[in-house]
Coordinates of C-alpha atoms and ligand atoms in Angstrom, one line a residue:
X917 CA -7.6 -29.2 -12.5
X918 CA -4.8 -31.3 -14.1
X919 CA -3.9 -34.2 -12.9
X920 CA -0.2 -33.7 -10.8
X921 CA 0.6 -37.1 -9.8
X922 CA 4.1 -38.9 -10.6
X923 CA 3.6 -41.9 -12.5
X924 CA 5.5 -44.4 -10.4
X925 CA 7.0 -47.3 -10.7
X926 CA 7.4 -49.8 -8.2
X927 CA 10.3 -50.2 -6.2
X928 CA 12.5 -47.6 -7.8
X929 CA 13.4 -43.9 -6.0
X930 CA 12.2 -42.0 -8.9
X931 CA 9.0 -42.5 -11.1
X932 CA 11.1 -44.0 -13.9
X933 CA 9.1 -45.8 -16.9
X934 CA 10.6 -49.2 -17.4
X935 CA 12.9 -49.2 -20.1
X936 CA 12.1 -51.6 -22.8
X937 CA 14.6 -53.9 -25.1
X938 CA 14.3 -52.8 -28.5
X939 CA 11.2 -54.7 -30.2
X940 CA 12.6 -58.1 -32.2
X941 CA 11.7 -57.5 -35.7
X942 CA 9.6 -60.4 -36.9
X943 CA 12.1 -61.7 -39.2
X944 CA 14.9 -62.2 -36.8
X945 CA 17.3 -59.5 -38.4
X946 CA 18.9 -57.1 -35.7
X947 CA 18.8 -53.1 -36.1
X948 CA 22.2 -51.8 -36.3
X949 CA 21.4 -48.2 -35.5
X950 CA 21.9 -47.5 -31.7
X951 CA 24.7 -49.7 -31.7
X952 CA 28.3 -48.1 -30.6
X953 CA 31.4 -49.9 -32.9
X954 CA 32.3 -52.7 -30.0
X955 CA 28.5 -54.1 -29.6
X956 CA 28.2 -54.3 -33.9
X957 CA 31.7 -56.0 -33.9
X958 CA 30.5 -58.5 -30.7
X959 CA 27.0 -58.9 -33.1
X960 CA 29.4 -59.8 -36.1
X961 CA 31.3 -62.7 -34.2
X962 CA 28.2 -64.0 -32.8
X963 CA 27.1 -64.9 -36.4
X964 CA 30.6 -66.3 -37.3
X965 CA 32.9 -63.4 -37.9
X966 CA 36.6 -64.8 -36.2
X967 CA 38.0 -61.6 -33.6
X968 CA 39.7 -59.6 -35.9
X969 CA 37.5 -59.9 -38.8
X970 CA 34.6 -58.7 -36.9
X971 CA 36.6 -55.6 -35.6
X972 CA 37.7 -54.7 -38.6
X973 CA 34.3 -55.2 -40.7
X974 CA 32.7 -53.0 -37.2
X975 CA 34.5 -50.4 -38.1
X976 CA 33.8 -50.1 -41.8
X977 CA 30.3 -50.9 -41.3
X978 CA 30.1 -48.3 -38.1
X979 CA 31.8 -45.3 -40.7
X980 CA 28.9 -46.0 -43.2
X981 CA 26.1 -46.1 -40.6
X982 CA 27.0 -43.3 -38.5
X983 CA 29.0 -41.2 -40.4
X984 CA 27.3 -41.4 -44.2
X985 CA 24.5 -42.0 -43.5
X986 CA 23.7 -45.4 -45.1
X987 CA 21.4 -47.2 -45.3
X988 CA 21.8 -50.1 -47.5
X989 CA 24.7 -52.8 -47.3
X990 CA 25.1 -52.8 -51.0
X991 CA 26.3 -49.2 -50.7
X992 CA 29.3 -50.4 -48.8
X993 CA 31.6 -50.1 -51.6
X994 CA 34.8 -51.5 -49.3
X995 CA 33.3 -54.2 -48.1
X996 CA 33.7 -57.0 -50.8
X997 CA 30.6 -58.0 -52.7
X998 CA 30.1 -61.6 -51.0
X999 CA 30.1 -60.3 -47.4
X1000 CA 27.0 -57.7 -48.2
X1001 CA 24.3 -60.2 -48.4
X1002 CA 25.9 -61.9 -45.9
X1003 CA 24.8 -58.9 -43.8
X1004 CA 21.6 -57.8 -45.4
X1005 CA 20.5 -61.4 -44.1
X1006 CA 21.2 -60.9 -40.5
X1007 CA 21.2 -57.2 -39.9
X1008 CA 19.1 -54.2 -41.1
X1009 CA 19.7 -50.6 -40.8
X1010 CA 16.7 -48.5 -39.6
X1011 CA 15.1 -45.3 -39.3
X1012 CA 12.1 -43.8 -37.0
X1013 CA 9.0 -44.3 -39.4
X1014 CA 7.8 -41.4 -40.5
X1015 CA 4.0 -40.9 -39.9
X1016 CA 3.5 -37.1 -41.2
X1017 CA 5.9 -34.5 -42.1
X1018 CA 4.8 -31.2 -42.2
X1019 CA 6.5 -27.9 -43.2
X1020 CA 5.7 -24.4 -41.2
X1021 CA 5.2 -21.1 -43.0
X1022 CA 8.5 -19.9 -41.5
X1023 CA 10.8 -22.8 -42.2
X1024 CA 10.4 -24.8 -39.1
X1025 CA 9.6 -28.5 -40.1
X1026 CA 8.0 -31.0 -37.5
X1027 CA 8.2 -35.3 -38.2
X1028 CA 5.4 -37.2 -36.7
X1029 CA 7.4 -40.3 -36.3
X1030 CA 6.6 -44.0 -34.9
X1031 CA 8.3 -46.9 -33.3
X1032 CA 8.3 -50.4 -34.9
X1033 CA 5.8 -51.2 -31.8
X1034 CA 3.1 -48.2 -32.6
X1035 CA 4.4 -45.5 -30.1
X1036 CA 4.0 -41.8 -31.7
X1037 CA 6.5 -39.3 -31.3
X1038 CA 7.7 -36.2 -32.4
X1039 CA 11.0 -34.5 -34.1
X1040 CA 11.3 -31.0 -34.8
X1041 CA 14.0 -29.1 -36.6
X1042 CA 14.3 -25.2 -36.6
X1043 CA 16.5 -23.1 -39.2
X1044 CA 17.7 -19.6 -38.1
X1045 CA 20.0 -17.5 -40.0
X1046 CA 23.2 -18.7 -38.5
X1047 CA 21.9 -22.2 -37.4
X1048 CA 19.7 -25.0 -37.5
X1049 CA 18.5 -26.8 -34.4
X1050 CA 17.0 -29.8 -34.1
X1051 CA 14.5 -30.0 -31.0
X1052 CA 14.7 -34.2 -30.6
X1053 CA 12.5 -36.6 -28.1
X1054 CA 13.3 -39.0 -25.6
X1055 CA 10.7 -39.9 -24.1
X1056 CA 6.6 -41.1 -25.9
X1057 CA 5.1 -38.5 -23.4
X1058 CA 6.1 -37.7 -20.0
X1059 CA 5.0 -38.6 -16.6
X1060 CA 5.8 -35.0 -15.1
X1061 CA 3.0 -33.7 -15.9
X1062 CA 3.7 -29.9 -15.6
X1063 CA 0.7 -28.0 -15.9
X1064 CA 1.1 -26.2 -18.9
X1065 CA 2.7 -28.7 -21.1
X1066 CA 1.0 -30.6 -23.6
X1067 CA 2.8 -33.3 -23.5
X1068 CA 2.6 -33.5 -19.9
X1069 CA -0.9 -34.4 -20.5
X1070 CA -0.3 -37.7 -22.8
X1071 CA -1.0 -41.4 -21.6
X1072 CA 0.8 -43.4 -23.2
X1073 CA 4.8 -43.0 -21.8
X1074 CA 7.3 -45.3 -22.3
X1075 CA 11.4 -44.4 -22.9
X1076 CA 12.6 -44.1 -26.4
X1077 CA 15.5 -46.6 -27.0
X1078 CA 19.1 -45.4 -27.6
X1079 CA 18.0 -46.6 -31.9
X1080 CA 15.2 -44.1 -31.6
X1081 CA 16.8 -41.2 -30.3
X1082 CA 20.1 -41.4 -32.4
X1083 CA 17.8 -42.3 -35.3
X1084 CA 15.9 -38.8 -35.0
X1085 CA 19.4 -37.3 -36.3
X1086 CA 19.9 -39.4 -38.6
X1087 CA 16.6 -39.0 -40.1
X1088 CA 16.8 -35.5 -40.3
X1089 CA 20.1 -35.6 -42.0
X1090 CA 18.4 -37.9 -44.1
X1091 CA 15.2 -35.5 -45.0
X1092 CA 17.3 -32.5 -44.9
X1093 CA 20.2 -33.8 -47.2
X1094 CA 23.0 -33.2 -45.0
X1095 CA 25.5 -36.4 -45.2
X1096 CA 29.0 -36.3 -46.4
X1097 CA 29.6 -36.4 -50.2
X1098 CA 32.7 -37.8 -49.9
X1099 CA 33.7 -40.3 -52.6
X1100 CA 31.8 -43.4 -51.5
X1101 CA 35.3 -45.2 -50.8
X1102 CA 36.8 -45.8 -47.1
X1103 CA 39.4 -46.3 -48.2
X1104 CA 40.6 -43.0 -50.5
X1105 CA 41.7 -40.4 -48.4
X1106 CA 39.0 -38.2 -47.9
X1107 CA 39.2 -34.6 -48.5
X1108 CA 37.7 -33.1 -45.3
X1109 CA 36.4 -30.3 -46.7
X1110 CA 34.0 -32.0 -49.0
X1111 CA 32.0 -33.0 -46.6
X1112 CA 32.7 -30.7 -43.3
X1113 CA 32.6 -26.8 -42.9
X1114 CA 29.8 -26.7 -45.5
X1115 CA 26.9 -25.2 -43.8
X1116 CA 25.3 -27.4 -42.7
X1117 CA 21.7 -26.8 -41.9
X1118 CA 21.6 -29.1 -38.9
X1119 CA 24.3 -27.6 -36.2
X1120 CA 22.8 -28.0 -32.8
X1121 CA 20.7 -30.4 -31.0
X1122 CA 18.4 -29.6 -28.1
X1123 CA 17.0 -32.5 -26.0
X1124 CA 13.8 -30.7 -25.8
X1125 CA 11.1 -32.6 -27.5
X1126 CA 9.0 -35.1 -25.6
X1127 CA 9.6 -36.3 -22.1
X1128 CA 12.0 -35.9 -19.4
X1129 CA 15.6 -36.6 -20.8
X1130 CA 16.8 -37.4 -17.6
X1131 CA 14.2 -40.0 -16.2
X1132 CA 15.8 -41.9 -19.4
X1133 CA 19.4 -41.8 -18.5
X1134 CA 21.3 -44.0 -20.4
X1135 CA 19.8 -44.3 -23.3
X1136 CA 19.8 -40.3 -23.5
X1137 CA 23.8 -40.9 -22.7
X1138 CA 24.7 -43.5 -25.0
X1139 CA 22.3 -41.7 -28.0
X1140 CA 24.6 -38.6 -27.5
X1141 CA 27.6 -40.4 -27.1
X1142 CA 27.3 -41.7 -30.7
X1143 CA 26.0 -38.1 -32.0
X1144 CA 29.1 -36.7 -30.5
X1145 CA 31.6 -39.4 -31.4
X1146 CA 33.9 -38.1 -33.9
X1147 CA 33.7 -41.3 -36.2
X1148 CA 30.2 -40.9 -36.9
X1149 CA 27.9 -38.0 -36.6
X1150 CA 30.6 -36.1 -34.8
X1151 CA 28.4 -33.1 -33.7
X1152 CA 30.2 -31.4 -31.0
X1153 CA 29.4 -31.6 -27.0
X1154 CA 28.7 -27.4 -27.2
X1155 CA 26.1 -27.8 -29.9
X1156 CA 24.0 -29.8 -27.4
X1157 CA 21.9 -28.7 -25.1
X1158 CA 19.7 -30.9 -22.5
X1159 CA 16.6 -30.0 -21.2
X1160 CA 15.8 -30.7 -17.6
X1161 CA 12.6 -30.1 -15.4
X1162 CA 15.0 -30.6 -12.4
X1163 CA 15.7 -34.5 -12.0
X1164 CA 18.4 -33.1 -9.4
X1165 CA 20.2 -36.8 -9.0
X1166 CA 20.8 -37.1 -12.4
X1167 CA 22.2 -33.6 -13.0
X1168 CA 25.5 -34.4 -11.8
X1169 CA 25.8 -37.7 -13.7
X1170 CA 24.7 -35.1 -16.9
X1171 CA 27.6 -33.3 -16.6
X1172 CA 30.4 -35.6 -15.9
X1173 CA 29.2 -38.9 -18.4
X1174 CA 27.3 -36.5 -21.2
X1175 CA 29.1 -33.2 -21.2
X1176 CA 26.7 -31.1 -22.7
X1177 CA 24.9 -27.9 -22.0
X1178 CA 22.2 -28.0 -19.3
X1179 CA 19.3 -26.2 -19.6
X1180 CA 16.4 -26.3 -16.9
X1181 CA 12.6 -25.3 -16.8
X1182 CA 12.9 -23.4 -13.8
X1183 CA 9.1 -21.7 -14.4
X1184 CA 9.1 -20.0 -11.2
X1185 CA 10.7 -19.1 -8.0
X1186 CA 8.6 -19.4 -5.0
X1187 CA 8.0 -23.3 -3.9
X1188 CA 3.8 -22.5 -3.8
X1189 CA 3.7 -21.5 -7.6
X1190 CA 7.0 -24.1 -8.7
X1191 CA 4.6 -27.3 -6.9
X1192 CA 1.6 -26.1 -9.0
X1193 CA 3.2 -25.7 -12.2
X1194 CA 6.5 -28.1 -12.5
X1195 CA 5.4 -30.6 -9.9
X1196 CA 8.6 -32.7 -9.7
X1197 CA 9.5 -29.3 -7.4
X1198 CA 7.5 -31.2 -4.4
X1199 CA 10.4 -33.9 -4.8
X1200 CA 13.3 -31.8 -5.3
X1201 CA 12.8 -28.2 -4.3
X1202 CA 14.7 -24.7 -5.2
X1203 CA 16.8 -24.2 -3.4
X1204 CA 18.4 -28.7 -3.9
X1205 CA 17.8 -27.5 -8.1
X1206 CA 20.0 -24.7 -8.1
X1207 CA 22.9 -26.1 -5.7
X1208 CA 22.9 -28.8 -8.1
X1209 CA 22.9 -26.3 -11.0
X1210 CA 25.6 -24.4 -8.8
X1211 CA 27.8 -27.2 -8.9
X1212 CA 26.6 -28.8 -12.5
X1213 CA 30.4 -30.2 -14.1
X1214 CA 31.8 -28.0 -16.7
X1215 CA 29.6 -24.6 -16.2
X1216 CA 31.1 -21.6 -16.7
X1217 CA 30.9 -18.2 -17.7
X1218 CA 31.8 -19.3 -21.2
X1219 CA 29.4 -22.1 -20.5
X1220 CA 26.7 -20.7 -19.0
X1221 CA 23.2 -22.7 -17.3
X1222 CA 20.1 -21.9 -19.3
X1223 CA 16.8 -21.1 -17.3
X1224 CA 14.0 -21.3 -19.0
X1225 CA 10.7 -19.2 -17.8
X1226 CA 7.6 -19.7 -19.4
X1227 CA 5.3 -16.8 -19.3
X1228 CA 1.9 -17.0 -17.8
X1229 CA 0.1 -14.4 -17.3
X1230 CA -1.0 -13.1 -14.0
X1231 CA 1.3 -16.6 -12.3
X1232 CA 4.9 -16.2 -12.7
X1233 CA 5.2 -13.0 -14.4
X1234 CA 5.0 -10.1 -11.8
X1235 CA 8.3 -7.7 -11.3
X1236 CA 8.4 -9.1 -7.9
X1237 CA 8.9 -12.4 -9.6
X1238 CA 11.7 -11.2 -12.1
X1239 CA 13.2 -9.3 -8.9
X1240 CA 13.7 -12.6 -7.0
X1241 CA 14.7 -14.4 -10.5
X1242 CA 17.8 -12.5 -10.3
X1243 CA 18.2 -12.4 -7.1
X1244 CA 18.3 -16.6 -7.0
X1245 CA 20.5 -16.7 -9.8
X1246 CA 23.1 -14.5 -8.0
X1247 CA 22.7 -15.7 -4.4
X1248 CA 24.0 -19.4 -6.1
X1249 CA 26.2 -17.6 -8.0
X1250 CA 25.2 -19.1 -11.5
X1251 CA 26.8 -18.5 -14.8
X1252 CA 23.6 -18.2 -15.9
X1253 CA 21.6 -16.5 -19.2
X1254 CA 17.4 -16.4 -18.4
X1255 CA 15.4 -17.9 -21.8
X1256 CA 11.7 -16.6 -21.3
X1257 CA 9.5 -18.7 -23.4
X1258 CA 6.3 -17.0 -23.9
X1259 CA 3.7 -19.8 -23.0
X1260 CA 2.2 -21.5 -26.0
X1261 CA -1.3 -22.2 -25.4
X1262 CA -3.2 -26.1 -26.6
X1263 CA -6.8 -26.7 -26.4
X1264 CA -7.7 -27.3 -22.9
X1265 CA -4.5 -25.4 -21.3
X1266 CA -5.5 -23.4 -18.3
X1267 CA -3.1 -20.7 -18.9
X1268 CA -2.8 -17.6 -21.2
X1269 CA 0.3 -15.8 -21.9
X1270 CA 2.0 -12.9 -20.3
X1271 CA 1.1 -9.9 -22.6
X1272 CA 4.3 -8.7 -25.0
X1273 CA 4.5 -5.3 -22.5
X1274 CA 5.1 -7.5 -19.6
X1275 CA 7.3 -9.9 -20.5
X1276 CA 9.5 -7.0 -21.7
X1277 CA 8.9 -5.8 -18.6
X1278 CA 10.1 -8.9 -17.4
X1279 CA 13.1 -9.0 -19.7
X1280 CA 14.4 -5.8 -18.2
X1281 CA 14.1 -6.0 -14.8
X1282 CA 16.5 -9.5 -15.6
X1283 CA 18.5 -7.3 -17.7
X1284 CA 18.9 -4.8 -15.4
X1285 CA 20.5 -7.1 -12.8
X1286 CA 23.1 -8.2 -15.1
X1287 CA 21.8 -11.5 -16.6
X1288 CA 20.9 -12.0 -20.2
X1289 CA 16.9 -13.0 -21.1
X1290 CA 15.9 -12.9 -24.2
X1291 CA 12.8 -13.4 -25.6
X1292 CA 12.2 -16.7 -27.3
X1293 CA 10.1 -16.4 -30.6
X1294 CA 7.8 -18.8 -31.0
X1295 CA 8.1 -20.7 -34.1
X1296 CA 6.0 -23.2 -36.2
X1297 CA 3.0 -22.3 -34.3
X1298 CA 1.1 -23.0 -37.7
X1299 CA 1.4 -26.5 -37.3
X1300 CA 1.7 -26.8 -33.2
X1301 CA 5.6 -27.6 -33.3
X1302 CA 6.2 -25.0 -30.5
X1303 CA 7.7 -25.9 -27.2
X1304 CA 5.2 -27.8 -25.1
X1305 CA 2.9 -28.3 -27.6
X1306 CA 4.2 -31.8 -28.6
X1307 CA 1.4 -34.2 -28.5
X1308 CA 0.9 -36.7 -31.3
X1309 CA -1.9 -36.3 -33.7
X1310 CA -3.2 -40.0 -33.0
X1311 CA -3.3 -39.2 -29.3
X1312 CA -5.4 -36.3 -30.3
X1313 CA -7.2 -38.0 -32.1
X1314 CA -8.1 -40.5 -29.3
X1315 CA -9.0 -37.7 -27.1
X1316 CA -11.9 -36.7 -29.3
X1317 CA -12.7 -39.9 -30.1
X1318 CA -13.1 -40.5 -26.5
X1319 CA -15.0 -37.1 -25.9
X1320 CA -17.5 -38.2 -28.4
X1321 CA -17.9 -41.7 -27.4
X1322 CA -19.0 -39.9 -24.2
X1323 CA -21.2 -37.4 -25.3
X1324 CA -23.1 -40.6 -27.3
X1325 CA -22.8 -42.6 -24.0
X1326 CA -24.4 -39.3 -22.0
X1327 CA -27.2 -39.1 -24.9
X1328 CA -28.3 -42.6 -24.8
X1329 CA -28.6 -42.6 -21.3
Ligands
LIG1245 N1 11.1 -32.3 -20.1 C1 12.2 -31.4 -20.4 C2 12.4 -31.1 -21.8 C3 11.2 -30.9 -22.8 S1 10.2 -29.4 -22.6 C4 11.9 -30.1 -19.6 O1 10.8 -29.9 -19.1 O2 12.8 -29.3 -19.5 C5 11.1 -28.1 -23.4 C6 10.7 -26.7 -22.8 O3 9.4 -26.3 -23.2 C7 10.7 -26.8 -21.3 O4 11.3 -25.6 -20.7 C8 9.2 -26.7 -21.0 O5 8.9 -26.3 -19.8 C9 8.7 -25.8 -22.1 N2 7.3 -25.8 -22.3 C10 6.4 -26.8 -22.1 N3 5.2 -26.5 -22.5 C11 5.2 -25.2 -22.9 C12 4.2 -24.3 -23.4 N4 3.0 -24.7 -23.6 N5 4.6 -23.1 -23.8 C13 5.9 -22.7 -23.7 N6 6.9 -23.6 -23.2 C14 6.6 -24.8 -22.8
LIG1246 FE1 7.5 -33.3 -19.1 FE2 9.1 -31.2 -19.7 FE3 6.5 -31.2 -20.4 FE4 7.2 -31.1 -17.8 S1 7.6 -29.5 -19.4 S2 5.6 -32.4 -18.6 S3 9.0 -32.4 -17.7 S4 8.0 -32.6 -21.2

């Protein structure tokens, strides 16, 4: 049986991992990615900018980081030729290392990706005909521990800084080609439509990768903020969608200081089967998750709450289930649209998945009661980037490691 306890932390409500500073680099130079426009122009007086210089140079600087993507202060064609060494010697721009990239048989592309202090994490991005989502982390792990969650089962959990999670778009705009090609001048007039309306492989972003977006507030917040922020990336609030396994104190805070959709792994709806499987339901049960989901800030029937349901079979997937799904949803009079997910299994997971007849049986019965629930296709299953099978190779790797140094211990004995 998996282990269900909350990793907690000392003295605060919820079992919140510490968040850390970013690492120093060893040679002293500061990351700039992460940064919104007043903290680079505060860096740039600190190192002997006067007031207005440093705004102004901010906001050049800011337009190539965020918003062309570059990564090298010689690019910086408006900035005169003096001041970029002047920069390269105190300030870098960084990306996520990239560990492994792999490529799935039906597009879907997954980044094993580190952080400059050895923590594994993962980034996927997933094409569809009229869109491209990319499925980004914010945690390395997650203490939840839901029972049929891979990553749930990792060790090793600390927050992703606000560098690390803005630096997953980046980094996929890098790999996927996707920045402006604007005439590398800030100062021309750009013609929008060079570099806008272009199809753009990368239009949405779901915080759905690794960990518990909401037990990493802030830095979840001020990542977005500078995805959304219209001098930079400048992806749009209703291309984002965050994932939540029902932190019900943050939800509200989601709404009003983020703005984006809210999704939440709802997995169940009776309190005995929601405690097994998404245990953060013994600290904030039903019926507190879907008043705060009632009253989540901006939902509406334009904007609607996405449930999500994983399938397992014989555990959460009965008509009596589905029957009382819908029932929920209406008694708390949710704009809501059901996503059912059908489970994807790991080595080691307790579960199988529904079978394809019940789930659309499952489907139907939602259907029937007047809420949408599509069926989720799994994708990149061929190299485990599927939802809730997140787990980093190296930890993997460890696992066995471990396993074997056991089995040799158990021999020897
Ligand atoms: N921690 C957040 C976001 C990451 S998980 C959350 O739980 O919402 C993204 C989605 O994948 C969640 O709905 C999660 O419950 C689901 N998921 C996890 N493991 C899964 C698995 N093995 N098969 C199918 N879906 C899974
Ligand atoms: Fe964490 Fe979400 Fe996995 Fe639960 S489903 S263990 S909250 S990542």
């Amino acid at each position: 049986m998996a282990d269900t306890t909350l990793m907690s932390i000392p003295g605060q409500v919820d079992p919140v991992p510490v968040a850390r500073e970013i690492t120093p680099r060893a040679d002293g130079r500061v990351d700039l990615i992460g940064l919104p426009k007043k903290d680079i122009a505060v860096l740039f007086e600190g190192a002997g900018l006067d007031a207005r210089q440093a705004k102004l140079r901010a906001k050049q600087v800011y337009h190539w980081l965020y918003h062309r993507g570059v990564t090298d202060f010689e690019a910086m064609t408006d900035i005169a030729k003096t001041m970029r060494p002047w920069l390269a010697e105190r300030f870098v721009i960084g990306r996520p290392d990239v560990v492994e990239a792999q490529h799935s048989t039906d597009g879907t592309r997954k980044w094993l990706l580190k952080t400059p202090d050895g923590h594994e994490f993962e980034m996927v991005f997933i094409p569809d005909a009229d869109r491209g989502t990319l499925c980004v982390s914010s945690q390395v792990g997650c203490t939840l521990n839901c029972t049929f969650c891979h990553t749930g089962t990792m060790r090793l959990v600390r927050n992703l800084t606000i560098g690390e999670i803005v630096g997953q778009v980046m980094l996929a705009r890098d790999a996927l080609g996707e920045w402006p090609k604007g005439k590398m001048d800030f100062a021309e007039v750009e013609d929008e439509a060079e570099y806008t309306a272009d199809g753009r492989l990368l239009t949405n972003i779901v915080m759905m990768g690794m960990g518990e977006p909401l037990y990493n507030f802030d830095n979840v917040r001020d990542a977005l903020k500078l995805v959304m922020d219209g001098d930079g990336l400048a992806l749009s609030k209703r291309r984002i969608t965050l994932s939540t396994s029902g932190v019900v104190p943050a939800m509200a805070r989601c709404g009003e200081e983020i703005g984006v959709n809210l999704a939440v792994s709802l997995h169940a709806v009776t309190k005995e089967i929601r405690d097994e499987i998404v245990p953060i339901n013994r600290k904030y049960g039903l019926e507190q998750l879907l008043q705060a989901c009632a009253d989540y800030p901006g939902a509406s029937n334009a904007r609607r709450i996405t449930f999500e349901y994983v399938m397992l079979k014989d555990k959460n997937d009965s008509d009596g289930d589905a029957r009382e799904l819908v029932r929920l949803l209406k008694h708390y009079k949710l704009p809501a649209k059901v996503n059912l997910i059908p489970f994807n299994p790991w080595p080691g997971a307790a579960y199988d998945c529904s079978t394809p007849e019940r789930i659309k049986r499952f489907s139907d019965i939602v259907f029937e009661g007047g809420i949408s629930a599509p069926v989720r296709t799994p994708r990149g299953r061929d190299i485990d980037a599927a939802c809730g099978q997140l787990k980093t190779t190296a930890e993997k790797k460890s696992r066995a490691q471990r396993d074997r140094e056991e089995a040799e211990a158990a021999a020897g004995a």
